[in-house]
PDB file of C-alpha atoms in Angstrom:
ATOM      1  CA  MET A   1      12.855  46.517 -52.217  1.00  0.00           C
ATOM      2  CA  ASP A   2      11.185  43.083 -53.575  1.00  0.00           C
ATOM      3  CA  PRO A   3       7.706  43.225 -54.962  1.00  0.00           C
ATOM      4  CA  LEU A   4       6.776  41.275 -51.507  1.00  0.00           C
ATOM      5  CA  SER A   5       7.884  43.455 -49.670  1.00  0.00           C
ATOM      6  CA  ASP A   6       7.026  46.442 -51.603  1.00  0.00           C
ATOM      7  CA  VAL A   7       3.166  45.480 -51.275  1.00  0.00           C
ATOM      8  CA  LEU A   8       3.315  44.851 -47.691  1.00  0.00           C
ATOM      9  CA  ALA A   9       5.048  47.848 -47.064  1.00  0.00           C
ATOM     10  CA  LEU A  10       1.891  49.605 -48.505  1.00  0.00           C
ATOM     11  CA  LEU A  11      -0.199  47.799 -46.724  1.00  0.00           C
ATOM     12  CA  LYS A  12       1.582  48.308 -43.527  1.00  0.00           C
ATOM     13  CA  PRO A  13       0.610  45.570 -41.478  1.00  0.00           C
ATOM     14  CA  ARG A  14       0.473  45.382 -37.631  1.00  0.00           C
ATOM     15  CA  SER A  15       0.389  43.117 -35.466  1.00  0.00           C
ATOM     16  CA  TYR A  16      -1.620  42.847 -32.129  1.00  0.00           C
ATOM     17  CA  VAL A  17       0.569  39.627 -29.428  1.00  0.00           C
ATOM     18  CA  SER A  18      -3.062  38.144 -28.838  1.00  0.00           C
ATOM     19  CA  ALA A  19      -2.993  35.932 -25.675  1.00  0.00           C
ATOM     20  CA  GLY A  20      -1.458  32.919 -24.959  1.00  0.00           C
ATOM     21  CA  LEU A  21      -4.136  29.400 -24.861  1.00  0.00           C
ATOM     22  CA  ASP A  22      -3.067  26.410 -22.352  1.00  0.00           C
ATOM     23  CA  ALA A  23      -5.684  24.143 -22.462  1.00  0.00           C
ATOM     24  CA  GLY A  24      -6.130  20.593 -21.409  1.00  0.00           C
ATOM     25  CA  GLY A  25      -8.698  18.070 -21.129  1.00  0.00           C
ATOM     26  CA  ALA A  26     -11.024  17.250 -23.992  1.00  0.00           C
ATOM     27  CA  TRP A  27     -11.948  21.505 -24.636  1.00  0.00           C
ATOM     28  CA  ALA A  28     -13.441  23.483 -27.346  1.00  0.00           C
ATOM     29  CA  ILE A  29     -13.514  27.375 -28.451  1.00  0.00           C
ATOM     30  CA  ASP A  30     -15.128  29.151 -30.358  1.00  0.00           C
ATOM     31  CA  PHE A  31     -14.164  32.293 -31.603  1.00  0.00           C
ATOM     32  CA  PRO A  32     -15.746  35.288 -33.655  1.00  0.00           C
ATOM     33  CA  PRO A  33     -14.594  35.764 -36.569  1.00  0.00           C
ATOM     34  CA  PRO A  34     -11.477  37.655 -37.151  1.00  0.00           C
ATOM     35  CA  ASP A  35     -10.653  41.091 -38.105  1.00  0.00           C
ATOM     36  CA  GLY A  36      -7.758  40.864 -40.478  1.00  0.00           C
ATOM     37  CA  ILE A  37      -4.997  37.850 -40.621  1.00  0.00           C
ATOM     38  CA  LYS A  38      -4.896  35.675 -37.281  1.00  0.00           C
ATOM     39  CA  PHE A  39      -1.658  33.933 -37.489  1.00  0.00           C
ATOM     40  CA  ASN A  40      -1.962  30.873 -34.390  1.00  0.00           C
ATOM     41  CA  ALA A  41       1.401  28.669 -34.074  1.00  0.00           C
ATOM     42  CA  VAL A  42       1.016  25.279 -31.539  1.00  0.00           C
ATOM     43  CA  ILE A  43       3.531  25.106 -29.082  1.00  0.00           C
ATOM     44  CA  SER A  44       2.882  21.795 -27.623  1.00  0.00           C
ATOM     45  CA  GLY A  45      -0.059  18.826 -27.633  1.00  0.00           C
ATOM     46  CA  ALA A  46      -2.489  18.896 -30.488  1.00  0.00           C
ATOM     47  CA  CYS A  47      -6.482  19.987 -31.811  1.00  0.00           C
ATOM     48  CA  TRP A  48      -7.623  20.647 -34.049  1.00  0.00           C
ATOM     49  CA  LEU A  49      -9.867  23.967 -36.746  1.00  0.00           C
ATOM     50  CA  SER A  50     -12.441  24.261 -37.799  1.00  0.00           C
ATOM     51  CA  VAL A  51     -13.905  27.654 -39.847  1.00  0.00           C
ATOM     52  CA  ASP A  52     -17.074  28.141 -41.122  1.00  0.00           C
ATOM     53  CA  GLY A  53     -17.450  27.723 -44.931  1.00  0.00           C
ATOM     54  CA  VAL A  54     -15.002  25.015 -44.625  1.00  0.00           C
ATOM     55  CA  ALA A  55     -16.113  21.846 -45.180  1.00  0.00           C
ATOM     56  CA  GLU A  56     -13.124  19.543 -43.451  1.00  0.00           C
ATOM     57  CA  ALA A  57     -11.616  20.183 -40.024  1.00  0.00           C
ATOM     58  CA  VAL A  58      -7.708  20.616 -39.705  1.00  0.00           C
ATOM     59  CA  ARG A  59      -5.906  18.426 -38.000  1.00  0.00           C
ATOM     60  CA  LEU A  60      -2.745  20.939 -35.866  1.00  0.00           C
ATOM     61  CA  GLU A  61       0.090  18.662 -34.256  1.00  0.00           C
ATOM     62  CA  GLU A  62       3.065  19.921 -32.734  1.00  0.00           C
ATOM     63  CA  SER A  63       4.679  23.422 -34.292  1.00  0.00           C
ATOM     64  CA  ASP A  64       2.420  23.623 -36.597  1.00  0.00           C
ATOM     65  CA  CYS A  65       1.174  27.273 -37.606  1.00  0.00           C
ATOM     66  CA  PHE A  66      -1.911  28.575 -39.739  1.00  0.00           C
ATOM     67  CA  LEU A  67      -2.981  31.936 -41.611  1.00  0.00           C
ATOM     68  CA  LEU A  68      -6.667  32.808 -41.475  1.00  0.00           C
ATOM     69  CA  THR A  69      -7.368  35.536 -44.264  1.00  0.00           C
ATOM     70  CA  SER A  70     -10.541  36.199 -43.985  1.00  0.00           C
ATOM     71  CA  ARG A  71     -13.554  37.036 -41.634  1.00  0.00           C
ATOM     72  CA  ARG A  72     -14.566  33.536 -40.775  1.00  0.00           C
ATOM     73  CA  ALA A  73     -15.705  31.726 -37.348  1.00  0.00           C
ATOM     74  CA  PHE A  74     -13.313  29.187 -36.003  1.00  0.00           C
ATOM     75  CA  ARG A  75     -13.017  26.706 -33.198  1.00  0.00           C
ATOM     76  CA  LEU A  76      -9.864  24.506 -31.595  1.00  0.00           C
ATOM     77  CA  ALA A  77     -10.850  21.820 -29.932  1.00  0.00           C
ATOM     78  CA  SER A  78      -9.609  18.968 -28.498  1.00  0.00           C
ATOM     79  CA  ASP A  79     -12.258  17.133 -30.379  1.00  0.00           C
ATOM     80  CA  PRO A  80     -13.850  18.499 -33.431  1.00  0.00           C
ATOM     81  CA  GLY A  81     -17.234  16.807 -32.257  1.00  0.00           C
ATOM     82  CA  LEU A  82     -17.490  18.489 -28.881  1.00  0.00           C
ATOM     83  CA  GLU A  83     -19.411  21.855 -27.411  1.00  0.00           C
ATOM     84  CA  ALA A  84     -18.182  24.705 -27.781  1.00  0.00           C
ATOM     85  CA  ILE A  85     -17.290  27.301 -25.202  1.00  0.00           C
ATOM     86  CA  PRO A  86     -17.199  31.076 -26.342  1.00  0.00           C
ATOM     87  CA  SER A  87     -13.751  32.385 -26.489  1.00  0.00           C
ATOM     88  CA  ASP A  88     -14.271  35.175 -24.403  1.00  0.00           C
ATOM     89  CA  ALA A  89     -15.363  33.405 -21.237  1.00  0.00           C
ATOM     90  CA  ILE A  90     -11.211  32.547 -21.066  1.00  0.00           C
ATOM     91  CA  TYR A  91      -9.776  35.296 -22.667  1.00  0.00           C
ATOM     92  CA  SER A  92     -11.803  38.070 -20.619  1.00  0.00           C
ATOM     93  CA  ILE A  93      -9.638  36.370 -17.319  1.00  0.00           C
ATOM     94  CA  ALA A  94      -6.576  35.911 -18.996  1.00  0.00           C
ATOM     95  CA  ARG A  95      -3.541  36.105 -17.176  1.00  0.00           C
ATOM     96  CA  ASP A  96      -0.426  37.328 -17.961  1.00  0.00           C
ATOM     97  CA  GLY A  97      -1.207  36.757 -21.807  1.00  0.00           C
ATOM     98  CA  ILE A  98      -2.695  33.898 -21.130  1.00  0.00           C
ATOM     99  CA  ALA A  99      -6.262  31.778 -21.374  1.00  0.00           C
ATOM    100  CA  THR A 100      -6.528  29.016 -19.670  1.00  0.00           C
ATOM    101  CA  CYS A 101      -9.505  26.111 -20.632  1.00  0.00           C
ATOM    102  CA  ASN A 102      -9.506  22.842 -17.978  1.00  0.00           C
ATOM    103  CA  GLY A 103      -6.651  23.916 -16.359  1.00  0.00           C
ATOM    104  CA  GLY A 104      -4.366  24.036 -18.949  1.00  0.00           C
ATOM    105  CA  GLY A 105      -1.170  21.129 -19.284  1.00  0.00           C
ATOM    106  CA  ASP A 106      -2.092  19.330 -22.797  1.00  0.00           C
ATOM    107  CA  PHE A 107      -2.283  21.598 -25.630  1.00  0.00           C
ATOM    108  CA  PHE A 108      -0.381  25.059 -25.698  1.00  0.00           C
ATOM    109  CA  LEU A 109      -0.122  28.656 -28.262  1.00  0.00           C
ATOM    110  CA  ILE A 110       0.590  31.725 -29.507  1.00  0.00           C
ATOM    111  CA  GLY A 111      -1.144  33.667 -31.861  1.00  0.00           C
ATOM    112  CA  SER A 112      -1.316  37.004 -33.405  1.00  0.00           C
ATOM    113  CA  ARG A 113      -3.725  39.497 -35.624  1.00  0.00           C
ATOM    114  CA  PHE A 114      -1.912  41.103 -37.899  1.00  0.00           C
ATOM    115  CA  SER A 115      -4.577  44.443 -39.650  1.00  0.00           C
ATOM    116  CA  PHE A 116      -3.603  46.350 -42.414  1.00  0.00           C
ATOM    117  CA  SER A 117      -4.309  50.363 -42.048  1.00  0.00           C
ATOM    118  CA  GLY A 118      -2.437  50.884 -45.108  1.00  0.00           C
ATOM    119  CA  GLY A 119      -6.278  50.135 -46.749  1.00  0.00           C
ATOM    120  CA  ASN A 120      -5.986  47.592 -49.798  1.00  0.00           C
ATOM    121  CA  SER A 121      -5.670  44.605 -47.817  1.00  0.00           C
ATOM    122  CA  ASP A 122      -7.821  42.604 -51.559  1.00  0.00           C
ATOM    123  CA  ILE A 123      -4.929  42.909 -53.347  1.00  0.00           C
ATOM    124  CA  LEU A 124      -3.323  39.474 -51.226  1.00  0.00           C
ATOM    125  CA  LEU A 125      -5.825  38.732 -48.263  1.00  0.00           C
ATOM    126  CA  GLY A 126      -8.270  38.380 -51.934  1.00  0.00           C
ATOM    127  CA  ILE A 127      -6.003  34.960 -53.510  1.00  0.00           C
ATOM    128  CA  LEU A 128      -5.418  33.236 -50.692  1.00  0.00           C
ATOM    129  CA  PRO A 129      -7.437  30.821 -49.376  1.00  0.00           C
ATOM    130  CA  PRO A 130      -9.601  30.988 -45.818  1.00  0.00           C
ATOM    131  CA  ILE A 131      -6.885  28.826 -43.872  1.00  0.00           C
ATOM    132  CA  VAL A 132      -3.512  28.403 -45.228  1.00  0.00           C
ATOM    133  CA  HIS A 133      -1.808  25.646 -43.199  1.00  0.00           C
ATOM    134  CA  VAL A 134       1.968  24.696 -42.282  1.00  0.00           C
ATOM    135  CA  LYS A 135       3.224  21.722 -41.213  1.00  0.00           C
ATOM    136  CA  LYS A 136       6.031  21.311 -39.043  1.00  0.00           C
ATOM    137  CA  ASP A 137       7.979  19.274 -41.246  1.00  0.00           C
ATOM    138  CA  SER A 138       8.136  21.195 -44.313  1.00  0.00           C
ATOM    139  CA  ASP A 139      10.922  22.655 -45.756  1.00  0.00           C
ATOM    140  CA  HIS A 140      13.197  25.196 -45.056  1.00  0.00           C
ATOM    141  CA  ALA A 141      11.140  25.349 -41.780  1.00  0.00           C
ATOM    142  CA  THR A 142      13.786  26.444 -38.782  1.00  0.00           C
ATOM    143  CA  VAL A 143      13.780  30.602 -38.664  1.00  0.00           C
ATOM    144  CA  LEU A 144      10.008  30.110 -38.489  1.00  0.00           C
ATOM    145  CA  ARG A 145      10.785  27.847 -35.260  1.00  0.00           C
ATOM    146  CA  TRP A 146      13.055  30.068 -34.068  1.00  0.00           C
ATOM    147  CA  CYS A 147      10.683  32.840 -34.472  1.00  0.00           C
ATOM    148  CA  LEU A 148       8.448  30.923 -32.529  1.00  0.00           C
ATOM    149  CA  ASP A 149      10.049  29.429 -29.738  1.00  0.00           C
ATOM    150  CA  ARG A 150      11.413  32.896 -29.408  1.00  0.00           C
ATOM    151  CA  MET A 151       7.855  35.300 -29.489  1.00  0.00           C
ATOM    152  CA  THR A 152       7.107  31.958 -26.969  1.00  0.00           C
ATOM    153  CA  ARG A 153       9.537  33.735 -24.140  1.00  0.00           C
ATOM    154  CA  GLU A 154       8.630  36.867 -24.703  1.00  0.00           C
ATOM    155  CA  LEU A 155       4.697  36.128 -23.805  1.00  0.00           C
ATOM    156  CA  ARG A 156       5.732  34.177 -21.115  1.00  0.00           C
ATOM    157  CA  ASP A 157       8.694  36.014 -19.339  1.00  0.00           C
ATOM    158  CA  GLN A 158       7.471  39.626 -19.806  1.00  0.00           C
ATOM    159  CA  GLN A 159      10.839  41.678 -20.168  1.00  0.00           C
ATOM    160  CA  PRO A 160      11.233  45.244 -20.549  1.00  0.00           C
ATOM    161  CA  GLY A 161      10.570  45.792 -24.985  1.00  0.00           C
ATOM    162  CA  GLY A 162       8.989  42.622 -24.814  1.00  0.00           C
ATOM    163  CA  PHE A 163       5.856  43.944 -26.785  1.00  0.00           C
ATOM    164  CA  LEU A 164       8.020  45.158 -29.714  1.00  0.00           C
ATOM    165  CA  MET A 165      10.136  41.777 -29.594  1.00  0.00           C
ATOM    166  CA  ALA A 166       7.329  39.732 -30.440  1.00  0.00           C
ATOM    167  CA  GLU A 167       5.664  42.222 -32.681  1.00  0.00           C
ATOM    168  CA  HIS A 168       9.210  41.913 -34.082  1.00  0.00           C
ATOM    169  CA  PHE A 169       8.441  37.936 -34.777  1.00  0.00           C
ATOM    170  CA  ALA A 170       5.317  37.671 -36.305  1.00  0.00           C
ATOM    171  CA  HIS A 171       6.164  39.882 -39.011  1.00  0.00           C
ATOM    172  CA  VAL A 172       8.768  37.917 -39.942  1.00  0.00           C
ATOM    173  CA  MET A 173       6.587  34.744 -39.157  1.00  0.00           C
ATOM    174  CA  LEU A 174       3.944  36.266 -41.537  1.00  0.00           C
ATOM    175  CA  MET A 175       6.679  36.414 -44.186  1.00  0.00           C
ATOM    176  CA  GLN A 176       7.889  33.164 -43.722  1.00  0.00           C
ATOM    177  CA  VAL A 177       4.995  31.108 -43.232  1.00  0.00           C
ATOM    178  CA  LEU A 178       3.949  33.138 -46.368  1.00  0.00           C
ATOM    179  CA  ARG A 179       6.749  32.194 -48.303  1.00  0.00           C
ATOM    180  CA  LEU A 180       6.363  28.749 -47.334  1.00  0.00           C
ATOM    181  CA  HIS A 181       3.064  28.596 -48.527  1.00  0.00           C
ATOM    182  CA  ILE A 182       3.705  29.803 -52.430  1.00  0.00           C
ATOM    183  CA  ALA A 183       6.782  27.214 -52.434  1.00  0.00           C
ATOM    184  CA  SER A 184       3.923  24.938 -51.274  1.00  0.00           C
ATOM    185  CA  PRO A 185       3.722  22.135 -54.347  1.00  0.00           C
ATOM    186  CA  ASN A 186       0.107  21.967 -52.711  1.00  0.00           C
ATOM    187  CA  ALA A 187      -0.784  25.883 -53.310  1.00  0.00           C
ATOM    188  CA  ARG A 188      -2.304  26.711 -56.431  1.00  0.00           C
ATOM    189  CA  GLY A 189      -4.406  30.574 -57.403  1.00  0.00           C
ATOM    190  CA  VAL A 190      -3.416  32.148 -59.837  1.00  0.00           C
ATOM    191  CA  GLY A 191      -2.475  36.136 -58.623  1.00  0.00           C
ATOM    192  CA  TRP A 192       0.595  38.040 -58.685  1.00  0.00           C
ATOM    193  CA  LEU A 193       2.590  36.320 -55.266  1.00  0.00           C
ATOM    194  CA  PHE A 194       2.063  32.252 -57.119  1.00  0.00           C
ATOM    195  CA  ALA A 195       3.633  34.646 -59.568  1.00  0.00           C
ATOM    196  CA  LEU A 196       6.667  35.338 -57.726  1.00  0.00           C
ATOM    197  CA  THR A 197       7.582  31.921 -57.592  1.00  0.00           C
ATOM    198  CA  ASP A 198       7.840  31.298 -61.581  1.00  0.00           C
ATOM    199  CA  ARG A 199      11.738  31.895 -62.269  1.00  0.00           C
ATOM    200  CA  ARG A 200      11.154  33.911 -65.726  1.00  0.00           C
ATOM    201  CA  ILE A 201       7.304  36.084 -64.824  1.00  0.00           C
ATOM    202  CA  GLY A 202       9.002  37.212 -61.080  1.00  0.00           C
ATOM    203  CA  ALA A 203      11.836  38.680 -63.280  1.00  0.00           C
ATOM    204  CA  ALA A 204       9.275  40.951 -65.107  1.00  0.00           C
ATOM    205  CA  ILE A 205       7.587  41.675 -61.711  1.00  0.00           C
ATOM    206  CA  GLY A 206      10.806  42.784 -60.194  1.00  0.00           C
ATOM    207  CA  ALA A 207      11.418  45.461 -62.229  1.00  0.00           C
ATOM    208  CA  LEU A 208       8.205  46.709 -63.179  1.00  0.00           C
ATOM    209  CA  HIS A 209       8.015  47.193 -58.835  1.00  0.00           C
ATOM    210  CA  ALA A 210      12.067  48.490 -59.267  1.00  0.00           C
ATOM    211  CA  ASP A 211      11.350  51.464 -61.641  1.00  0.00           C
ATOM    212  CA  PRO A 212       7.049  51.743 -62.322  1.00  0.00           C
ATOM    213  CA  ALA A 213       8.127  54.751 -63.637  1.00  0.00           C
ATOM    214  CA  ARG A 214      10.226  53.740 -66.500  1.00  0.00           C
ATOM    215  CA  LYS A 215       8.321  53.084 -70.142  1.00  0.00           C
ATOM    216  CA  TRP A 216       7.986  50.061 -70.066  1.00  0.00           C
ATOM    217  CA  THR A 217       6.736  47.697 -73.367  1.00  0.00           C
ATOM    218  CA  LEU A 218       6.219  44.309 -73.583  1.00  0.00           C
ATOM    219  CA  GLN A 219       9.049  43.793 -75.218  1.00  0.00           C
ATOM    220  CA  SER A 220      10.965  46.158 -72.732  1.00  0.00           C
ATOM    221  CA  LEU A 221       9.359  43.092 -70.423  1.00  0.00           C
ATOM    222  CA  ALA A 222       9.842  40.048 -72.312  1.00  0.00           C
ATOM    223  CA  GLU A 223      13.149  40.427 -72.640  1.00  0.00           C
ATOM    224  CA  ARG A 224      14.245  40.617 -68.962  1.00  0.00           C
ATOM    225  CA  ALA A 225      12.095  37.416 -68.519  1.00  0.00           C
ATOM    226  CA  SER A 226      13.295  36.011 -71.271  1.00  0.00           C
ATOM    227  CA  MET A 227      11.175  34.782 -73.078  1.00  0.00           C
ATOM    228  CA  SER A 228       9.886  36.092 -77.010  1.00  0.00           C
ATOM    229  CA  ARG A 229       7.294  39.015 -76.492  1.00  0.00           C
ATOM    230  CA  SER A 230       3.725  36.361 -77.532  1.00  0.00           C
ATOM    231  CA  SER A 231       5.462  33.826 -75.399  1.00  0.00           C
ATOM    232  CA  PHE A 232       5.472  35.817 -72.152  1.00  0.00           C
ATOM    233  CA  ALA A 233       2.394  37.676 -72.461  1.00  0.00           C
ATOM    234  CA  LEU A 234       0.112  34.686 -72.508  1.00  0.00           C
ATOM    235  CA  HIS A 235       2.146  33.102 -69.440  1.00  0.00           C
ATOM    236  CA  PHE A 236       2.134  36.476 -67.988  1.00  0.00           C
ATOM    237  CA  LYS A 237      -1.456  36.496 -67.931  1.00  0.00           C
ATOM    238  CA  GLU A 238      -2.191  32.766 -67.220  1.00  0.00           C
ATOM    239  CA  LYS A 239       0.006  33.142 -64.326  1.00  0.00           C
ATOM    240  CA  VAL A 240      -0.978  36.958 -62.993  1.00  0.00           C
ATOM    241  CA  GLY A 241      -4.626  37.021 -64.008  1.00  0.00           C
ATOM    242  CA  LEU A 242      -3.826  39.847 -65.824  1.00  0.00           C
ATOM    243  CA  ALA A 243      -1.793  41.055 -68.405  1.00  0.00           C
ATOM    244  CA  PRO A 244       2.024  42.900 -68.575  1.00  0.00           C
ATOM    245  CA  MET A 245       0.462  46.635 -68.900  1.00  0.00           C
ATOM    246  CA  ASP A 246      -2.425  45.965 -66.705  1.00  0.00           C
ATOM    247  CA  TYR A 247      -0.030  44.758 -64.143  1.00  0.00           C
ATOM    248  CA  LEU A 248       2.194  47.909 -64.016  1.00  0.00           C
ATOM    249  CA  THR A 249      -1.042  50.725 -64.621  1.00  0.00           C
ATOM    250  CA  ARG A 250      -2.687  48.614 -61.185  1.00  0.00           C
ATOM    251  CA  TRP A 251       0.031  48.580 -59.064  1.00  0.00           C
ATOM    252  CA  ARG A 252       1.355  52.223 -60.222  1.00  0.00           C
ATOM    253  CA  MET A 253      -2.822  53.550 -59.335  1.00  0.00           C
ATOM    254  CA  LEU A 254      -1.603  52.305 -56.200  1.00  0.00           C
ATOM    255  CA  LEU A 255       1.735  53.978 -55.266  1.00  0.00           C
ATOM    256  CA  GLY A 256      -0.290  56.877 -56.099  1.00  0.00           C
ATOM    257  CA  GLY A 257      -3.141  56.502 -53.731  1.00  0.00           C
ATOM    258  CA  ASP A 258      -0.511  55.410 -50.931  1.00  0.00           C
ATOM    259  CA  ARG A 259       1.320  58.806 -51.316  1.00  0.00           C
ATOM    260  CA  LEU A 260      -2.123  60.812 -52.078  1.00  0.00           C
ATOM    261  CA  THR A 261      -2.847  59.455 -49.286  1.00  0.00           C
ATOM    262  CA  ASN A 262      -0.170  59.230 -46.013  1.00  0.00           C
ATOM    263  CA  SER A 263       2.053  61.921 -48.231  1.00  0.00           C
ATOM    264  CA  ASP A 264       1.431  66.311 -48.798  1.00  0.00           C
ATOM    265  CA  GLU A 265       2.556  65.460 -52.341  1.00  0.00           C
ATOM    266  CA  ALA A 266       1.160  67.496 -55.578  1.00  0.00           C
ATOM    267  CA  ILE A 267      -1.486  65.598 -58.333  1.00  0.00           C
ATOM    268  CA  ALA A 268       0.955  66.701 -60.470  1.00  0.00           C
ATOM    269  CA  GLY A 269       3.744  65.710 -58.669  1.00  0.00           C
ATOM    270  CA  VAL A 270       2.338  62.256 -58.481  1.00  0.00           C
ATOM    271  CA  ALA A 271       1.704  61.990 -62.045  1.00  0.00           C
ATOM    272  CA  LEU A 272       5.460  62.802 -62.964  1.00  0.00           C
ATOM    273  CA  SER A 273       7.035  60.588 -60.126  1.00  0.00           C
ATOM    274  CA  LEU A 274       5.295  57.275 -61.814  1.00  0.00           C
ATOM    275  CA  GLY A 275       5.409  58.061 -65.507  1.00  0.00           C
ATOM    276  CA  TYR A 276       2.993  60.249 -66.781  1.00  0.00           C
ATOM    277  CA  GLU A 277       4.192  63.307 -68.596  1.00  0.00           C
ATOM    278  CA  SER A 278       0.823  64.474 -67.323  1.00  0.00           C
ATOM    279  CA  GLU A 279      -1.999  65.092 -65.135  1.00  0.00           C
ATOM    280  CA  SER A 280      -4.432  64.523 -66.912  1.00  0.00           C
ATOM    281  CA  ALA A 281      -3.312  61.247 -68.209  1.00  0.00           C
ATOM    282  CA  PHE A 282      -2.457  60.362 -63.989  1.00  0.00           C
ATOM    283  CA  SER A 283      -6.376  61.233 -63.544  1.00  0.00           C
ATOM    284  CA  THR A 284      -7.399  59.325 -66.196  1.00  0.00           C
ATOM    285  CA  ALA A 285      -5.719  56.150 -65.611  1.00  0.00           C
ATOM    286  CA  PHE A 286      -6.728  56.248 -62.049  1.00  0.00           C
ATOM    287  CA  LYS A 287      -9.841  56.813 -61.986  1.00  0.00           C
ATOM    288  CA  ARG A 288     -10.169  53.886 -64.094  1.00  0.00           C
ATOM    289  CA  VAL A 289      -8.537  51.624 -61.617  1.00  0.00           C
ATOM    290  CA  MET A 290      -9.596  53.008 -58.541  1.00  0.00           C
ATOM    291  CA  GLY A 291     -13.050  53.891 -59.080  1.00  0.00           C
ATOM    292  CA  CYS A 292     -12.406  57.532 -58.531  1.00  0.00           C
ATOM    293  CA  SER A 293     -10.208  60.918 -58.897  1.00  0.00           C
ATOM    294  CA  PRO A 294      -7.043  61.428 -57.245  1.00  0.00           C
ATOM    295  CA  ARG A 295      -8.333  63.938 -55.448  1.00  0.00           C
ATOM    296  CA  GLN A 296     -11.979  62.473 -54.109  1.00  0.00           C
ATOM    297  CA  TYR A 297      -9.336  59.396 -53.358  1.00  0.00           C
ATOM    298  CA  GLY A 298      -6.787  61.821 -51.011  1.00  0.00           C
ATOM    299  CA  ARG A 299     -10.102  63.001 -48.863  1.00  0.00           C
ATOM    300  CA  ALA A 300     -11.764  59.706 -48.031  1.00  0.00           C
ATOM    301  CA  GLN A 301     -10.846  56.261 -48.569  1.00  0.00           C
ATOM    302  CA  PRO A 302     -12.971  55.160 -52.178  1.00  0.00           C
ATOM    303  CA  PRO A 303     -15.555  51.715 -52.116  1.00  0.00           C
ATOM    304  CA  ALA A 304     -14.464  48.791 -51.492  1.00  0.00           C
ATOM    305  CA  ALA A 305     -14.944  47.557 -54.846  1.00  0.00           C
ATOM    306  CA  ALA A 306     -12.374  49.184 -56.309  1.00  0.00           C
ATOM    307  CA  MET A 307      -9.539  47.432 -55.240  1.00  0.00           C
ATOM    308  CA  ARG A 308     -10.912  44.063 -55.829  1.00  0.00           C
ATOM    309  CA  ASP A 309      -9.481  43.086 -58.796  1.00  0.00           C
ATOM    310  CA  SER A 310      -6.475  44.680 -58.058  1.00  0.00           C
ATOM    311  CA  LEU A 311      -2.847  43.409 -58.892  1.00  0.00           C
ATOM    312  CA  GLY A 312      -4.907  40.330 -59.670  1.00  0.00           C
ATOM    313  CA  ALA A 313      -7.219  39.388 -57.040  1.00  0.00           C
ATOM    314  CA  GLN A 314      -8.662  36.416 -57.185  1.00  0.00           C
TER     315      GLN A 314
END
């Protein structure tokens, strides 16, 4: 798999299709902080999005999409100056998967929420801004619009298997929004996700992910990137926020942590599969990166702070 697919597979995202919103007239709705990533798409009409801690409201037009990547309360409104009602007032009585405000008819939105059962979500969320806004005229948005249409039909038609279909469409849309975001000229950041758009650094990261157990050296990675060793080391650190060998170690530890949590594989076997010649060497590196020993990690989740800097999350 490629690095983005690797990371999302490690995080094990699961989507939950939220009720659609059908609003009419003048309206404003306050929403509580989402758990995980909140994904919404405007099917018809327009509105304003305001998020706690973000200075300016964002204008959303028909076919626009957005991700909310942190636990912050937010508001959707036809006019940001209106007094808002709590979302529970209409979502608690939603029928057929659609909440209605003021009789509906002027604005329609669908949404999903993504939680991460694999933990360590900061390796993705920690390098994204609070709002990722994808405008309808973004290049290569054809797949996204097609998925939106199909997801809307699944939500409205209530066909057999509709929940699973909508969940798969939501996963495709999450991937597409991330692609569009990192390819946007307005996207600026340091971290593994943004580094994938750099052809040379992306090639090195792809090689590490394809064979994490290999005895990589700075020289062999620089050759994958077709750069001199010194230039590669400097460029990698600027793009990713970590030195190449530190990135490799952290990725190995994330893979090791996943296996310790989700399989019966012995620590020695995990160590060998990730390129370590002894359990002791692996355990030392694991404790340095993850904040606890492999045995402790296998019994319980590590402290949340341990993953804050994983893979160059800022």
